[in-house]
Short mmCIF file of C-alpha atoms in Angstrom, two decimals:
data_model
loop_
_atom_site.label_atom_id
_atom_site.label_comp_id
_atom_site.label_asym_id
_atom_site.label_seq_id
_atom_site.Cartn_x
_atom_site.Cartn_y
_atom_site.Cartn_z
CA UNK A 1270 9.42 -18.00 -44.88
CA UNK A 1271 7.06 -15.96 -46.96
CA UNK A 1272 6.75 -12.34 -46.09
CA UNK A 1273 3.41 -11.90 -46.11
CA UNK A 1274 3.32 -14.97 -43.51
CA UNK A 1275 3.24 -13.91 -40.08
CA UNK A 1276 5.56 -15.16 -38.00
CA UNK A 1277 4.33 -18.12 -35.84
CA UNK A 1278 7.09 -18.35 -33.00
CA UNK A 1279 10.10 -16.73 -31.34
CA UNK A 1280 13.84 -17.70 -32.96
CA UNK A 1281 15.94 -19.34 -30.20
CA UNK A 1282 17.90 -15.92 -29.86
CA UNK A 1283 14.77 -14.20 -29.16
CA UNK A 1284 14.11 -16.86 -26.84
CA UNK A 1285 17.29 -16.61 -25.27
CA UNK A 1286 16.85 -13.01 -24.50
CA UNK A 1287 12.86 -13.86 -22.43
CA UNK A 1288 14.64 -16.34 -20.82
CA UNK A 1289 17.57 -13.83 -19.38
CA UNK A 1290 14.46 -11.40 -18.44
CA UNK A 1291 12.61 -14.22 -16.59
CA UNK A 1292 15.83 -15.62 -15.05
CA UNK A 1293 17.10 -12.16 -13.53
CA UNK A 1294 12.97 -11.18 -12.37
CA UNK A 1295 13.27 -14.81 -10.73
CA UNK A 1296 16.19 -14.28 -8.85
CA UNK A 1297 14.59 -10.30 -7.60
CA UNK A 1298 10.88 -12.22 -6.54
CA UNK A 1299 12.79 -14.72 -4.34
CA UNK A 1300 15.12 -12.22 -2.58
CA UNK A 1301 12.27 -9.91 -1.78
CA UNK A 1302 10.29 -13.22 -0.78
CA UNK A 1303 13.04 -14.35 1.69
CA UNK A 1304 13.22 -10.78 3.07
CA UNK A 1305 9.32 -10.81 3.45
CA UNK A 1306 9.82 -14.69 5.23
CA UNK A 1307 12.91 -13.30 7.33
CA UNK A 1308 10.96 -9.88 8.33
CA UNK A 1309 7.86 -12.25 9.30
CA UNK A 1310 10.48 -14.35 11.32
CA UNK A 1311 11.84 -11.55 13.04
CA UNK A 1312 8.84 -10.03 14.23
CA UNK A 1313 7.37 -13.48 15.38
CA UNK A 1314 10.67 -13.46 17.40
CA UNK A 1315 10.26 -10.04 19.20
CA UNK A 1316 6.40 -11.03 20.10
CA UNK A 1317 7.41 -12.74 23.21
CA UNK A 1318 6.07 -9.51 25.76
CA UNK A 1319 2.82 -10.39 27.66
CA UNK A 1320 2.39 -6.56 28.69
CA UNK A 1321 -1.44 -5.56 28.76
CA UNK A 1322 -1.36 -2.19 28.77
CA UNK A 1323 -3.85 -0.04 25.95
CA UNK A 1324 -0.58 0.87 24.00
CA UNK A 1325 0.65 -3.06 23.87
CA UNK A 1326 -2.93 -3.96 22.45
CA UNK A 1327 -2.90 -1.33 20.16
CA UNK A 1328 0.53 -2.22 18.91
CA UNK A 1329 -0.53 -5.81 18.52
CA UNK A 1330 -3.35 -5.12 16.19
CA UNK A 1331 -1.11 -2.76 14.27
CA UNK A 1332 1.52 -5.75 14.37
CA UNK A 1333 -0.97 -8.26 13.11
CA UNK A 1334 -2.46 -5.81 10.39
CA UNK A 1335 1.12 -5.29 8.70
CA UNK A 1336 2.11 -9.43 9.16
CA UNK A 1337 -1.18 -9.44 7.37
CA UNK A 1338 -0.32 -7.27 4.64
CA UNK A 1339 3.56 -8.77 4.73
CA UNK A 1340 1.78 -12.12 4.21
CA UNK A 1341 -0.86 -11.39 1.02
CA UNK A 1342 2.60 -9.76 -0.15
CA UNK A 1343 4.46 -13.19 0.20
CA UNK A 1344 1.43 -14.90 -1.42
CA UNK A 1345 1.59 -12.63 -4.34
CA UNK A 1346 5.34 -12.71 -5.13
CA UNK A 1347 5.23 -17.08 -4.69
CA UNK A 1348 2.83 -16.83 -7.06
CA UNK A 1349 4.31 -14.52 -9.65
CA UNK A 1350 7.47 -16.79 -8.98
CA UNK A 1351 5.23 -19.97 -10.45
CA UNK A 1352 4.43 -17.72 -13.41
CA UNK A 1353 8.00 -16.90 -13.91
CA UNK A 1354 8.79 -20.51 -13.63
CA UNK A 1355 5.66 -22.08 -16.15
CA UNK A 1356 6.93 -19.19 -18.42
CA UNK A 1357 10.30 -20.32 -18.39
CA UNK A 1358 8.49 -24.13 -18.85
CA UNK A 1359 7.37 -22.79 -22.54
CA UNK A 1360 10.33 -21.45 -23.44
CA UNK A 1361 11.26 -25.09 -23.24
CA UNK A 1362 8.50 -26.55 -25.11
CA UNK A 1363 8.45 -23.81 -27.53
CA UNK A 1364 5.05 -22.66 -26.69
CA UNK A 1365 6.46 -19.35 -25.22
CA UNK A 1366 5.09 -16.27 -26.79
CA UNK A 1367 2.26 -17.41 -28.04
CA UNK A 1368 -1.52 -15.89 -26.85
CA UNK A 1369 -3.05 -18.45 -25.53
CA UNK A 1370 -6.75 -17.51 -26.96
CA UNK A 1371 -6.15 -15.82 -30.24
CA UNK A 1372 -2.74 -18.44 -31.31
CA UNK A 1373 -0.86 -15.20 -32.34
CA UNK A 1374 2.38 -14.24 -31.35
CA UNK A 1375 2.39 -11.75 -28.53
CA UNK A 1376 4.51 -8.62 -28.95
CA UNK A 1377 7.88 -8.32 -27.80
CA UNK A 1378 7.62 -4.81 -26.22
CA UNK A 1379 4.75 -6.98 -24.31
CA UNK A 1380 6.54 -9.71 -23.14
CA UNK A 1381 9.41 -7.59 -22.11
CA UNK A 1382 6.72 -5.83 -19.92
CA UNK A 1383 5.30 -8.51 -18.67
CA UNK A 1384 7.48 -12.06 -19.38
CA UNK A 1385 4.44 -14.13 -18.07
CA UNK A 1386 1.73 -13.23 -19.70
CA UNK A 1387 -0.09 -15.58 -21.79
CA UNK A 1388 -2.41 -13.52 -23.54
CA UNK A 1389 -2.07 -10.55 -26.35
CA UNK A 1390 -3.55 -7.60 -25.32
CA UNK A 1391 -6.34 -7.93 -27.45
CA UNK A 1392 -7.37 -11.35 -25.75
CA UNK A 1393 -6.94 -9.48 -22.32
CA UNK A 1394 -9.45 -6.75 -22.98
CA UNK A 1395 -12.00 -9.02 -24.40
CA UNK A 1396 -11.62 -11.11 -21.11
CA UNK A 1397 -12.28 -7.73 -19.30
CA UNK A 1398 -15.66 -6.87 -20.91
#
């Protein structure tokens, strides 16, 4: 490979080392998702009172608020998860690492950062304007 030529894709050591980072952020997104499902579980359990005082109605909005909240949380980390995985998909097909609008190779210190991304940070802030 020339010098001057800049490099078009990610050895298979470098690949290697993604995949590890993908792999172990994989295995932390679906713990904290199956604590989030058992935690949802749980409190679905305990719901089974039919008091109507002031307090009890108060409570239940406060309950359905954070189940709410519990739930956009679930949402978020199933769909980071499908990143991870589609990420993990280009490894594979040798595609990983490589911006998606400008063809470069993203940065490692990026992809460390952020193992899913598919854009350089240049292609993200012109999206942004």
């Amino acid at each position: 490979m020339n010098t001057n030529e800049e490099k078009q894709r990610y050895s298979k050591e470098e690949l290697a080392e993604f995949e590890t980072i993908i792999q172990e952020k994989l295995v932390n997104a679906r713990k904290e998702v199956a604590f989030i499902k058992e935690t949802l579980s749980r409190r679905n359990d305990s719901g089974t009172d039919n008091t109507a005082s002031p307090t009890k109605v108060l409570e239940d909005g406060a309950d359905t608020a954070e189940k709410e909240s519990l739930n956009q949380l679930a949402s978020r980390q199933m769909k980071f998860i499908q990143q991870l995985e589609n990420a993990l998909i280009r490894i594979k097909n040798g595609t990983y690492g490589v911006c998606i609008v400008t063809g470069k190779l993203i940065p490692k210190e990026r992809l460390r950062a952020v193992p899913h991304t598919q854009h350089s940070i240049e292609a993200k802030l012109q999206r942004n304007d």
